[in-house]
Coordinates of C-alpha atoms and ligand atoms in Angstrom, one line a residue:
Chain A
X24 CA 83.6 94.1 58.0
X25 CA 85.6 97.5 58.0
X26 CA 85.2 97.8 54.3
X27 CA 81.7 98.5 54.5
X28 CA 81.9 101.2 57.1
X29 CA 81.8 104.8 55.8
X30 CA 85.2 106.4 55.0
X31 CA 83.8 109.9 55.8
X32 CA 80.9 110.6 58.4
X33 CA 80.1 114.0 59.5
X34 CA 77.3 115.0 61.9
X35 CA 76.2 118.6 62.3
X36 CA 79.5 120.0 61.3
X37 CA 80.1 123.5 61.9
X38 CA 82.9 125.9 61.3
X39 CA 82.7 129.8 62.2
X40 CA 85.2 132.6 61.1
X41 CA 84.0 135.5 63.2
X42 CA 80.7 136.4 61.5
X43 CA 80.9 134.0 58.7
X44 CA 79.6 130.4 59.1
X45 CA 81.7 128.7 56.3
X46 CA 80.3 125.3 57.1
X47 CA 76.8 125.3 58.6
X48 CA 75.4 121.8 60.0
X49 CA 77.1 119.6 57.6
X50 CA 75.7 115.9 57.8
X51 CA 77.1 113.6 55.2
X52 CA 78.5 110.1 54.6
X53 CA 81.2 109.0 51.9
X54 CA 81.3 105.4 51.0
X55 CA 84.5 103.3 50.4
X56 CA 85.7 103.4 46.8
X57 CA 83.5 106.1 45.4
X58 CA 84.1 109.3 43.8
X59 CA 82.2 111.7 45.9
X60 CA 81.5 115.0 44.3
X61 CA 81.5 118.1 46.7
X62 CA 79.8 120.8 44.6
X63 CA 79.3 124.4 45.3
X64 CA 80.0 127.7 44.0
X65 CA 82.8 130.2 45.3
X66 CA 82.7 130.6 49.2
X67 CA 80.4 127.7 49.6
X68 CA 82.7 126.1 52.2
X69 CA 84.3 123.2 50.0
X70 CA 87.9 124.0 51.1
X71 CA 87.1 124.6 54.7
X72 CA 85.2 121.4 54.8
X73 CA 88.5 119.5 53.4
X74 CA 90.6 121.3 56.0
X75 CA 88.0 120.1 58.6
X76 CA 88.0 116.6 57.7
X77 CA 91.9 116.5 57.7
X78 CA 92.2 117.9 61.0
X79 CA 94.2 121.0 59.9
X80 CA 91.3 123.2 61.1
X81 CA 89.2 122.6 64.0
X82 CA 85.7 122.6 63.9
X83 CA 83.4 124.9 66.0
X84 CA 80.9 122.3 66.3
X85 CA 79.5 118.8 65.4
X86 CA 81.2 115.6 64.8
X87 CA 83.5 113.9 62.3
X88 CA 85.0 110.5 61.6
X89 CA 87.4 110.0 58.9
X90 CA 88.7 106.4 58.2
X91 CA 87.5 105.8 61.8
X92 CA 89.9 108.4 63.4
X93 CA 88.8 111.8 64.9
X94 CA 90.6 114.3 62.8
X95 CA 90.9 116.7 65.7
X96 CA 92.7 114.3 68.1
X97 CA 94.1 111.8 65.7
X98 CA 95.3 114.2 62.9
X99 CA 98.8 112.8 62.5
X100 CA 97.7 109.1 62.1
X101 CA 94.7 110.2 59.7
X102 CA 96.8 112.5 57.4
X103 CA 99.3 109.4 57.0
X104 CA 96.3 107.7 55.1
X105 CA 95.2 110.7 53.2
X106 CA 96.4 112.6 50.4
X107 CA 95.5 116.3 49.7
X108 CA 95.4 118.3 46.5
X109 CA 95.0 121.9 47.8
X110 CA 93.5 124.5 45.8
X111 CA 96.6 126.2 45.5
X112 CA 99.4 123.9 44.4
X113 CA 101.5 124.9 47.3
X114 CA 104.9 123.8 45.9
X115 CA 108.2 125.0 46.8
X116 CA 109.3 127.1 43.7
X117 CA 112.9 127.4 44.7
X118 CA 113.0 123.7 44.7
X119 CA 113.3 121.3 41.9
X120 CA 110.4 119.2 41.0
X121 CA 112.2 115.9 42.0
X122 CA 113.2 117.7 45.4
X123 CA 109.5 118.6 46.1
X124 CA 108.4 115.0 45.9
X125 CA 111.6 113.5 47.6
X126 CA 110.9 115.8 50.6
X127 CA 107.4 115.0 50.9
X128 CA 108.3 111.3 50.6
X129 CA 110.1 111.7 53.8
X130 CA 107.5 113.6 55.4
X131 CA 104.8 110.9 54.6
X132 CA 107.2 108.2 55.6
X133 CA 107.7 106.6 52.3
X134 CA 110.5 104.0 52.7
X135 CA 113.7 105.2 52.0
X136 CA 114.4 102.4 49.6
X137 CA 111.3 103.0 47.7
X138 CA 111.4 106.7 47.4
X139 CA 113.5 107.2 44.4
X140 CA 111.5 104.7 42.4
X141 CA 108.3 105.9 43.5
X142 CA 109.4 109.5 42.7
X143 CA 110.6 108.6 39.3
X144 CA 107.4 106.5 38.4
X145 CA 105.1 109.3 39.3
X146 CA 107.1 111.9 37.4
X147 CA 106.9 109.4 34.5
X148 CA 103.2 109.0 34.9
X149 CA 102.6 112.6 34.9
X150 CA 104.6 113.4 32.2
X151 CA 107.3 115.3 34.0
X152 CA 110.1 112.9 33.6
X153 CA 112.1 115.1 31.3
X154 CA 111.9 118.4 33.5
X155 CA 112.2 116.7 37.0
X156 CA 115.5 118.5 37.6
X157 CA 113.9 122.0 36.8
X158 CA 112.7 124.3 39.7
X159 CA 109.1 124.1 40.3
X160 CA 108.7 127.7 40.0
X161 CA 109.8 127.4 36.2
X162 CA 106.7 125.0 35.5
X163 CA 103.6 126.0 33.7
X164 CA 100.1 126.1 35.5
X165 CA 99.1 122.6 34.2
X166 CA 102.7 121.1 35.1
X167 CA 102.5 122.6 38.7
X168 CA 99.0 121.1 39.2
X169 CA 100.2 117.7 38.1
X170 CA 103.4 117.8 40.2
X171 CA 101.0 118.6 43.1
X172 CA 98.9 115.7 42.3
X173 CA 102.1 113.6 42.0
X174 CA 102.8 114.7 45.6
X175 CA 99.5 113.9 46.9
X176 CA 99.8 110.3 45.6
X177 CA 103.1 109.7 46.7
X178 CA 102.2 107.6 50.0
X179 CA 99.6 105.8 48.1
X180 CA 96.7 107.2 50.3
X181 CA 93.5 105.3 50.6
X182 CA 91.4 108.7 50.7
X183 CA 92.1 111.4 48.3
X184 CA 90.8 114.9 48.5
X185 CA 91.0 117.1 45.2
X186 CA 90.1 120.4 45.6
X187 CA 89.4 121.8 42.2
X188 CA 91.9 119.7 40.3
X189 CA 91.0 120.8 36.9
X190 CA 90.9 124.7 37.7
X191 CA 92.7 126.6 35.2
X192 CA 93.8 123.4 33.0
X193 CA 93.5 123.4 29.4
X194 CA 90.8 121.0 27.9
X195 CA 93.6 118.3 27.3
X196 CA 95.2 118.5 30.7
X197 CA 91.6 118.6 32.4
X198 CA 90.8 115.4 30.6
X199 CA 94.1 113.7 31.7
X200 CA 93.2 114.7 35.1
X201 CA 89.8 113.2 34.9
X202 CA 91.0 110.0 33.4
X203 CA 93.5 109.9 36.3
X204 CA 90.5 110.3 38.9
X205 CA 88.5 107.5 37.1
X206 CA 91.7 105.3 37.2
X207 CA 92.5 105.8 40.9
X208 CA 88.8 105.1 41.7
X209 CA 87.9 102.2 39.3
X210 CA 91.2 100.4 39.1
X211 CA 93.0 101.1 42.4
X212 CA 89.9 101.1 44.8
X213 CA 90.7 104.6 46.1
X214 CA 88.1 106.8 47.7
X215 CA 88.0 110.3 46.1
X216 CA 86.6 113.4 47.5
X217 CA 86.2 115.8 44.8
X218 CA 85.7 119.7 45.2
X219 CA 84.4 121.2 42.4
X220 CA 82.1 123.9 40.8
X221 CA 82.4 122.3 37.3
X222 CA 79.1 120.6 37.0
X223 CA 79.9 118.6 33.7
X224 CA 83.2 117.2 35.7
X225 CA 80.9 116.3 38.7
X226 CA 78.5 114.6 36.4
X227 CA 81.0 112.5 34.6
X228 CA 83.1 111.5 37.3
X229 CA 81.1 111.1 40.5
X230 CA 79.2 108.2 41.7
X231 CA 77.4 110.5 44.4
X232 CA 77.2 114.3 44.6
X233 CA 76.5 116.6 47.4
X234 CA 75.4 120.1 46.7
X235 CA 76.6 122.8 49.3
X236 CA 75.3 126.5 49.3
X237 CA 76.5 128.9 52.0
X238 CA 77.9 126.0 54.1
X239 CA 74.7 124.2 54.0
X240 CA 73.9 120.8 52.5
X241 CA 71.2 121.2 49.9
X242 CA 71.1 118.1 48.3
X243 CA 73.2 114.8 48.2
X244 CA 72.6 111.7 45.9
X245 CA 73.8 110.1 42.7
X246 CA 73.5 112.4 39.7
X247 CA 70.2 110.5 38.7
X248 CA 68.7 110.7 42.0
X249 CA 69.1 114.4 42.2
X250 CA 67.7 114.6 38.5
X251 CA 64.6 112.9 39.9
X252 CA 64.3 115.7 42.7
X253 CA 64.0 118.1 40.0
X254 CA 62.1 115.9 37.6
X255 CA 59.6 118.7 36.7
X256 CA 62.4 120.5 35.0
X257 CA 63.5 117.6 32.6
X258 CA 62.7 118.4 29.1
X259 CA 61.4 116.2 26.5
X260 CA 62.5 116.0 22.7
X261 CA 60.1 114.9 20.1
X262 CA 60.7 114.7 16.5
X263 CA 57.6 115.2 13.8
X264 CA 57.6 114.9 10.4
X265 CA 58.1 118.3 8.6
X266 CA 54.5 118.6 7.5
X267 CA 53.0 118.1 11.0
X268 CA 55.7 120.0 13.1
X269 CA 53.7 123.3 13.3
X270 CA 50.5 121.3 14.3
X271 CA 52.5 119.6 16.8
X272 CA 53.9 123.0 18.0
X273 CA 50.6 124.7 18.5
X274 CA 48.9 121.6 20.2
X275 CA 51.7 121.4 22.7
X276 CA 51.5 125.2 23.4
X277 CA 48.0 124.8 24.1
X278 CA 48.5 121.9 26.6
X279 CA 48.3 122.9 30.2
X280 CA 51.4 122.6 32.4
X281 CA 53.9 122.5 29.6
X282 CA 56.6 125.0 29.7
X283 CA 59.5 126.3 27.5
X284 CA 58.0 124.5 24.2
X285 CA 60.3 125.7 21.5
X286 CA 61.5 124.3 18.1
X287 CA 65.4 123.0 17.8
X288 CA 67.6 124.0 15.4
X289 CA 66.4 121.4 12.6
X290 CA 63.1 122.7 12.6
X291 CA 61.5 119.4 13.0
X292 CA 62.6 118.8 16.5
X293 CA 60.5 120.4 19.5
X294 CA 61.6 120.4 23.1
X295 CA 59.4 121.2 26.2
X296 CA 59.5 120.8 30.0
X297 CA 56.9 120.7 32.7
X298 CA 55.8 117.1 32.2
X299 CA 56.7 114.5 34.9
X300 CA 57.9 111.0 33.5
X301 CA 54.5 109.3 33.9
X302 CA 53.0 112.2 32.0
X303 CA 54.7 111.6 28.8
X304 CA 52.6 108.7 27.3
X305 CA 49.5 111.2 27.6
X306 CA 51.4 113.8 25.6
X307 CA 52.3 111.4 22.8
X308 CA 49.1 110.0 22.8
X309 CA 47.4 113.4 22.1
X310 CA 49.9 114.3 19.6
X311 CA 49.3 111.1 17.7
X312 CA 45.6 111.3 18.0
X313 CA 45.6 114.8 16.3
X314 CA 47.5 113.2 13.4
X315 CA 50.9 114.2 14.2
X316 CA 53.6 111.8 12.7
X317 CA 56.2 111.4 15.5
X318 CA 59.6 109.6 14.8
X319 CA 61.2 109.9 18.1
X320 CA 60.3 110.9 21.7
X321 CA 63.4 111.5 24.0
X322 CA 63.0 112.2 27.6
X323 CA 66.4 114.1 28.4
X324 CA 68.2 113.3 31.6
X325 CA 68.5 116.5 33.4
X326 CA 72.3 117.8 33.6
X327 CA 73.7 118.4 36.8
X328 CA 73.7 121.8 35.8
X329 CA 69.6 122.0 35.6
X330 CA 69.8 120.1 39.0
X331 CA 72.1 122.6 40.6
X332 CA 70.2 125.7 39.6
X333 CA 67.1 124.2 40.5
X334 CA 68.3 123.4 43.8
X335 CA 69.7 126.7 44.3
X336 CA 66.6 128.6 43.5
X337 CA 64.7 126.2 45.9
X338 CA 67.2 127.0 48.6
X339 CA 67.2 130.8 48.0
X340 CA 63.5 131.5 47.2
X341 CA 63.7 131.4 43.5
X342 CA 66.8 133.6 43.2
X343 CA 69.6 132.7 40.7
X344 CA 72.9 132.3 41.9
X345 CA 74.9 135.4 41.4
X346 CA 76.8 135.1 38.1
X347 CA 75.9 131.5 38.1
X348 CA 74.1 132.0 34.9
X349 CA 77.2 132.0 32.8
X350 CA 78.0 128.2 33.7
Chain B
X19 CA 109.3 112.6 67.4
X20 CA 109.6 111.5 63.7
X21 CA 113.0 112.5 63.2
X22 CA 113.3 111.6 59.5
X23 CA 110.2 113.9 58.6
X24 CA 111.7 116.6 60.9
X25 CA 115.0 116.3 58.9
X26 CA 113.1 116.8 55.5
X27 CA 111.5 119.9 56.8
X28 CA 115.0 121.4 57.7
X29 CA 116.4 120.3 54.6
X30 CA 113.6 121.9 52.8
X31 CA 113.6 125.1 54.6
X32 CA 117.4 125.4 54.6
X33 CA 117.6 124.5 50.7
X34 CA 115.0 127.3 50.0
X35 CA 116.8 129.8 52.5
X36 CA 120.2 129.3 50.9
X37 CA 118.6 129.9 47.4
X38 CA 117.2 133.4 48.5
X39 CA 119.3 136.4 48.2
X40 CA 117.5 138.3 50.8
X41 CA 118.3 135.7 53.4
X42 CA 121.7 134.6 52.2
X43 CA 123.4 138.3 52.0
X44 CA 123.0 139.3 55.6
X45 CA 124.2 136.0 56.5
X46 CA 127.5 136.5 54.6
X47 CA 128.1 140.2 54.7
X48 CA 127.6 140.6 58.4
X49 CA 130.2 138.3 59.4
X50 CA 132.5 139.9 56.9
X51 CA 131.9 143.1 58.1
X52 CA 132.2 142.4 62.0
X53 CA 134.7 139.9 62.0
X54 CA 137.0 140.8 59.4
X55 CA 136.8 144.5 58.2
X56 CA 136.0 146.3 61.4
X57 CA 138.9 144.6 63.5
X58 CA 141.2 145.5 60.5
X59 CA 140.1 149.1 60.8
X60 CA 140.8 148.9 64.5
X61 CA 144.3 147.7 63.9
X62 CA 145.1 150.3 61.2
X63 CA 143.8 153.0 63.6
X64 CA 145.8 151.4 66.5
X65 CA 148.9 151.5 64.4
X66 CA 148.4 155.4 63.6
X67 CA 147.6 156.3 66.9
X68 CA 149.4 159.2 68.3
X69 CA 151.0 158.5 71.7
X70 CA 148.6 160.7 74.1
X71 CA 145.6 160.8 71.7
X72 CA 142.0 161.4 73.1
X73 CA 140.6 157.9 71.9
X74 CA 142.8 156.2 74.7
X75 CA 141.5 158.8 77.3
X76 CA 137.9 157.8 75.9
X77 CA 138.5 154.5 77.3
X78 CA 139.1 155.6 80.8
X79 CA 135.5 154.7 82.2
X80 CA 135.9 151.4 80.5
X81 CA 139.1 150.6 82.4
X82 CA 137.6 151.8 85.6
X83 CA 135.4 148.9 85.6
X84 CA 138.3 146.3 85.1
X85 CA 138.9 144.3 88.2
X86 CA 142.2 144.7 89.9
X87 CA 144.1 141.7 88.4
X88 CA 143.6 142.7 84.9
X89 CA 144.5 146.6 85.4
X90 CA 147.9 145.3 86.3
X91 CA 148.6 143.8 82.9
X92 CA 146.8 146.3 81.0
X93 CA 148.8 149.2 82.6
X94 CA 151.9 147.8 81.3
X95 CA 150.7 148.2 77.8
X96 CA 151.6 151.0 75.2
X97 CA 148.6 153.2 74.4
X98 CA 148.0 151.8 71.0
X99 CA 148.4 148.2 72.2
X100 CA 145.8 149.0 74.9
X101 CA 143.4 150.7 72.3
X102 CA 143.7 147.7 69.9
X103 CA 143.2 145.0 72.7
X104 CA 140.3 147.0 74.5
X105 CA 138.4 147.3 71.3
X106 CA 138.9 143.9 69.7
X107 CA 138.4 142.0 73.1
X108 CA 136.1 143.8 75.3
X109 CA 134.3 146.6 73.6
X110 CA 133.6 144.4 70.4
X111 CA 132.6 141.5 72.2
X112 CA 129.0 142.1 72.4
X113 CA 128.8 143.3 68.8
X114 CA 130.0 139.7 67.8
X115 CA 126.7 138.5 69.3
X116 CA 124.7 140.2 66.4
X117 CA 125.8 137.7 64.1
X118 CA 124.3 134.8 65.2
X119 CA 121.2 136.8 66.3
X120 CA 120.7 138.2 62.6
X121 CA 121.5 134.7 61.1
X122 CA 118.6 133.0 63.3
X123 CA 116.1 135.6 63.0
X124 CA 116.4 136.2 59.2
X125 CA 116.0 132.3 58.8
X126 CA 113.1 131.9 60.9
X127 CA 111.5 135.0 59.3
X128 CA 111.8 133.3 55.9
X129 CA 110.8 129.8 57.2
X130 CA 107.8 130.8 59.4
X131 CA 106.5 134.1 57.6
X132 CA 108.1 133.7 54.2
X133 CA 106.6 130.1 53.8
X134 CA 103.1 131.5 54.4
X135 CA 103.7 134.3 52.0
X136 CA 104.7 131.9 49.5
X137 CA 101.7 129.6 50.0
X138 CA 103.9 126.5 50.7
X139 CA 102.6 126.2 54.5
X140 CA 99.3 124.7 53.6
X141 CA 100.6 121.4 51.9
X142 CA 103.0 121.1 54.9
X143 CA 100.2 121.2 57.4
X144 CA 98.5 118.4 55.4
X145 CA 101.3 116.0 56.2
X146 CA 101.5 113.7 59.1
X147 CA 103.9 115.6 61.3
X148 CA 102.4 116.8 64.7
X149 CA 102.4 120.5 65.5
X150 CA 105.2 119.7 68.1
X151 CA 107.7 118.1 65.4
X152 CA 106.7 121.1 62.9
X153 CA 107.8 123.7 65.2
X154 CA 110.8 121.9 66.6
X155 CA 112.0 121.4 63.0
X156 CA 111.3 125.0 62.0
X157 CA 113.2 126.1 65.3
X158 CA 116.3 124.0 64.4
X159 CA 116.4 125.4 60.9
X160 CA 117.0 128.6 62.4
X161 CA 119.2 127.6 65.4
X162 CA 121.7 125.3 63.7
X163 CA 122.9 127.6 61.1
X164 CA 123.4 130.4 63.6
X165 CA 125.5 128.3 66.0
X166 CA 127.7 127.2 62.7
X167 CA 127.9 130.9 61.7
X168 CA 128.7 132.0 65.5
X169 CA 131.4 129.3 65.5
X170 CA 133.1 130.0 61.9
X171 CA 132.7 133.8 62.4
X172 CA 134.6 133.4 65.9
X173 CA 137.3 131.4 64.2
X174 CA 137.6 134.0 61.3
X175 CA 137.8 136.8 64.0
X176 CA 140.5 134.9 66.1
X177 CA 142.4 134.6 62.9
X178 CA 142.0 138.4 61.6
X179 CA 142.6 139.8 65.2
X180 CA 145.6 137.8 66.0
X181 CA 147.0 138.4 62.5
X182 CA 146.3 142.1 62.4
X183 CA 147.6 142.4 66.1
X184 CA 150.7 140.4 65.6
X185 CA 153.0 143.6 64.6
X186 CA 151.6 145.4 67.5
X187 CA 151.4 143.1 70.4
X188 CA 153.8 140.4 69.2
X189 CA 151.9 137.6 70.6
X190 CA 148.7 135.6 70.3
X191 CA 146.4 137.4 72.6
X192 CA 143.0 136.3 71.4
X193 CA 140.5 134.8 72.7
X194 CA 140.3 135.2 76.4
X195 CA 137.9 133.1 78.6
X196 CA 135.1 135.8 78.3
X197 CA 135.2 135.0 74.4
X198 CA 134.9 131.2 74.9
X199 CA 131.7 131.7 77.2
X200 CA 130.4 134.1 74.7
X201 CA 130.7 131.6 71.6
X202 CA 129.7 128.6 73.4
X203 CA 127.0 129.8 75.8
X204 CA 125.9 133.1 75.0
X205 CA 125.9 133.1 71.2
X206 CA 123.4 129.9 71.2
X207 CA 121.3 131.8 73.7
X208 CA 121.1 134.7 71.7
X209 CA 120.1 132.9 68.5
X210 CA 117.4 131.2 70.5
X211 CA 116.3 134.8 71.3
X212 CA 116.2 135.8 67.7
X213 CA 114.2 132.9 66.8
X214 CA 111.7 133.3 69.8
X215 CA 111.0 136.8 68.9
X216 CA 110.5 136.1 65.4
X217 CA 108.3 133.2 65.8
X218 CA 106.0 134.9 68.3
X219 CA 105.8 138.0 66.1
X220 CA 105.3 136.0 62.8
X221 CA 101.6 135.1 63.7
X222 CA 101.1 139.0 63.6
X223 CA 102.9 140.0 60.4
X224 CA 102.2 139.5 56.8
X225 CA 105.5 139.7 55.2
X226 CA 109.0 138.4 55.6
X227 CA 110.4 141.8 55.8
X228 CA 108.4 142.6 58.8
X229 CA 109.0 139.5 60.6
X230 CA 112.9 139.9 60.0
X231 CA 112.5 143.7 61.5
X232 CA 110.6 142.7 64.5
X233 CA 113.0 139.7 65.1
X234 CA 115.9 141.8 65.0
X235 CA 114.8 143.6 68.0
X236 CA 116.9 141.1 70.0
X237 CA 119.7 143.5 69.3
X238 CA 118.6 146.0 71.7
X239 CA 120.0 143.9 74.7
X240 CA 123.2 143.5 72.8
X241 CA 123.5 147.3 72.2
X242 CA 122.6 147.9 76.0
X243 CA 125.5 145.3 76.9
X244 CA 127.9 147.3 74.6
X245 CA 127.0 150.8 75.7
X246 CA 127.0 149.6 79.4
X247 CA 130.4 148.3 78.8
X248 CA 131.9 151.5 77.2
X249 CA 130.3 153.8 79.8
X250 CA 132.1 151.8 82.6
X251 CA 128.9 150.4 84.1
X252 CA 130.3 146.9 84.1
X253 CA 133.1 144.8 82.7
X254 CA 132.0 141.8 80.6
X255 CA 134.0 139.2 82.7
X256 CA 133.3 135.4 82.4
X257 CA 131.1 135.5 85.5
X258 CA 128.9 138.4 83.9
X259 CA 129.1 136.5 80.6
X260 CA 127.8 133.5 82.4
X261 CA 125.1 135.4 83.9
X262 CA 124.2 137.3 80.7
X263 CA 123.7 134.0 78.9
X264 CA 121.7 132.4 81.7
X265 CA 119.2 135.4 81.9
X266 CA 118.7 135.1 78.0
X267 CA 118.2 131.2 78.2
X268 CA 115.4 131.9 80.8
X269 CA 114.1 134.6 78.4
X270 CA 114.2 131.8 75.6
X271 CA 112.5 129.4 77.5
X272 CA 109.6 131.7 78.1
X273 CA 109.5 132.7 74.4
X274 CA 109.7 129.0 73.3
X275 CA 106.9 127.9 75.5
X276 CA 104.9 130.5 74.4
X277 CA 105.7 129.8 70.7
X278 CA 105.0 126.2 71.3
X279 CA 101.8 127.0 72.8
X280 CA 100.6 129.2 69.9
X281 CA 101.8 127.2 67.2
X282 CA 98.9 125.0 66.2
X283 CA 98.2 124.3 62.7
X284 CA 94.4 125.0 63.0
X285 CA 95.3 128.6 64.2
X286 CA 97.6 129.1 61.4
X287 CA 95.3 128.1 58.6
X288 CA 92.2 130.2 60.1
X289 CA 94.6 133.3 60.0
X290 CA 95.8 132.5 56.4
Ligands
LIG423 N1 90.7 131.7 57.3 C1 89.3 132.3 57.1 N2 89.3 133.4 57.6 C2 88.1 133.9 57.4 N3 87.0 133.4 56.7 C3 87.3 132.4 56.0 C4 88.3 131.7 56.2 N4 88.6 130.6 55.4 C5 87.3 130.7 54.7 N5 86.4 131.7 55.2 C6 85.3 132.1 54.6 O1 84.3 130.8 54.5 C7 83.8 130.9 53.5 C8 84.0 129.6 52.9 O2 85.1 129.5 52.2 P1 85.8 128.2 51.5 O3 87.2 128.7 51.1 O4 85.5 127.0 52.4 O5 85.0 128.2 50.1 P2 85.0 127.3 48.8 O6 83.6 126.6 48.7 O7 86.4 126.7 48.8 O8 85.4 128.4 47.6 P3 86.1 128.4 46.4 O9 85.3 127.8 45.2 O10 86.2 129.9 46.2 O11 87.2 127.9 46.7 C9 83.9 132.1 52.7 O12 82.9 133.0 52.9 C10 85.1 132.3 53.2 O13 85.3 134.0 53.2
LIG424 MG1 88.0 126.6 47.7

């Protein structure tokens, strides 16, 4: 029965810092075993939310239950069961990697008899075994991140918060971390709360995603559900024979409602948007009737990136996120 | 109280502290200067002191404050014997307190403010430790080494003073009861004062250096004690030392109460 209860529940959660409202009326639910993406650009309130959910920062307003506990009142009991990878690795650089882990094992009450093995296992698993005795300060950024991740997993927490775990990592290291997240969720059944502004990452890893903007939740759902919300923006690709492609292009450009009609790299592929899913057959029929020879019609699933920008524009009256266009 | 976790915090902070030159240098140098070099200099000075020198006259006010019982003993001494004994046993006594004070405040500065500077505090706040366990562990981190340093430098001082004084005085004359009270009653209180001040200021400053400097303000009552004695306002008797210790413990209790009240992880992070 307990397993079906949400792992995290918040109701109208608010946190203010003076004039700034970092988290503004957040209401959400995270289910057991899922990878929950918490998406938002810089300053959206992701880190603040993680702090509130672990009871290391107190809420200005609203209600929170995490693992059935109130973080503000039962913080120590809660934090025994959560593991947090903070935004900054927060390692003691003057201590060796092994010392860093051993000390946290004691802080998290890992049984003394198990500590040595657990530390060695994790260092092996994260490919740090050979340099376990080196000062953490001498580690590269990627190694520090892995060490911090190992530290967050020492006590086998059932709920894991990862605050931008792949930020600043090279592609190989980032892939390793993503595989680890999949492993934690799929094989070990842990719940992962993943803060990120990397849309591709969220799309690949997350069962459900919440999109945060200036502390407010602007959407929540599976990547596919969010896609439907912005269905009008989904693009459709059609491939026509070389001889009829120009004809297809002019027909499509003349159709009402269609937008962004353009030819792709190979000249025989055209993409367009502005047609809801149900409208696609009508467009295809019109092309075929006019004698266009179609080989392929592919409605593209909108990427989380499309969704993100669409939602953002919606929430901000058509404005693009500042600097967001580069993503 | 989760003592295993608290021991881990203490072990962590002490290991980090002992690997920092900015912390370890004052902890080693200060006792060396105060407990070894200075008494040796006094000894040499006393040795070469001319019979009717002004230095001994300067000690007049100090002698006036002496109780009758001691005065008799002191009047039987040669001027250079008197000079050496007064300097090492009485004048110098308050200065000795600077050692534990500095030790506790430099370590507290590192473990409270230095930790925030190094950005290692956040991970610690995410552990199951309660706010109370965290602050008690951090206070012990500064207090225990200060006690060790206090006792070790006292033993060192005892050795040096008796050795340097031997040719002059011809018997083991150190320590007296006042010193025993200083080492085991006043020094722990002074260490706590350094801690309390540093912790109270730590929330208002950004860097280790600032915290250390503010925490060392505890040196002011010590200087007052020293000057007061030289000026002959009082004599640091056993009873007075007990009272000074008591007063410091009361101040400590207030500072600690205040520190514990303000040491809340939610406040620490909000300020970060
Ligand atoms: N301790 C604090 N004091 C004052 N303002 C704060 C504090 N912590 C966060 N804020 C403000 O709250 C807002 C949200 O910050 P937060 O760090 O939660 O964002 P974020 O989504 O984690 O951003 P990023 O992607 O840059 O890490 C920001 O405007 C930030 O300036
Ligand atoms: Mg953040």
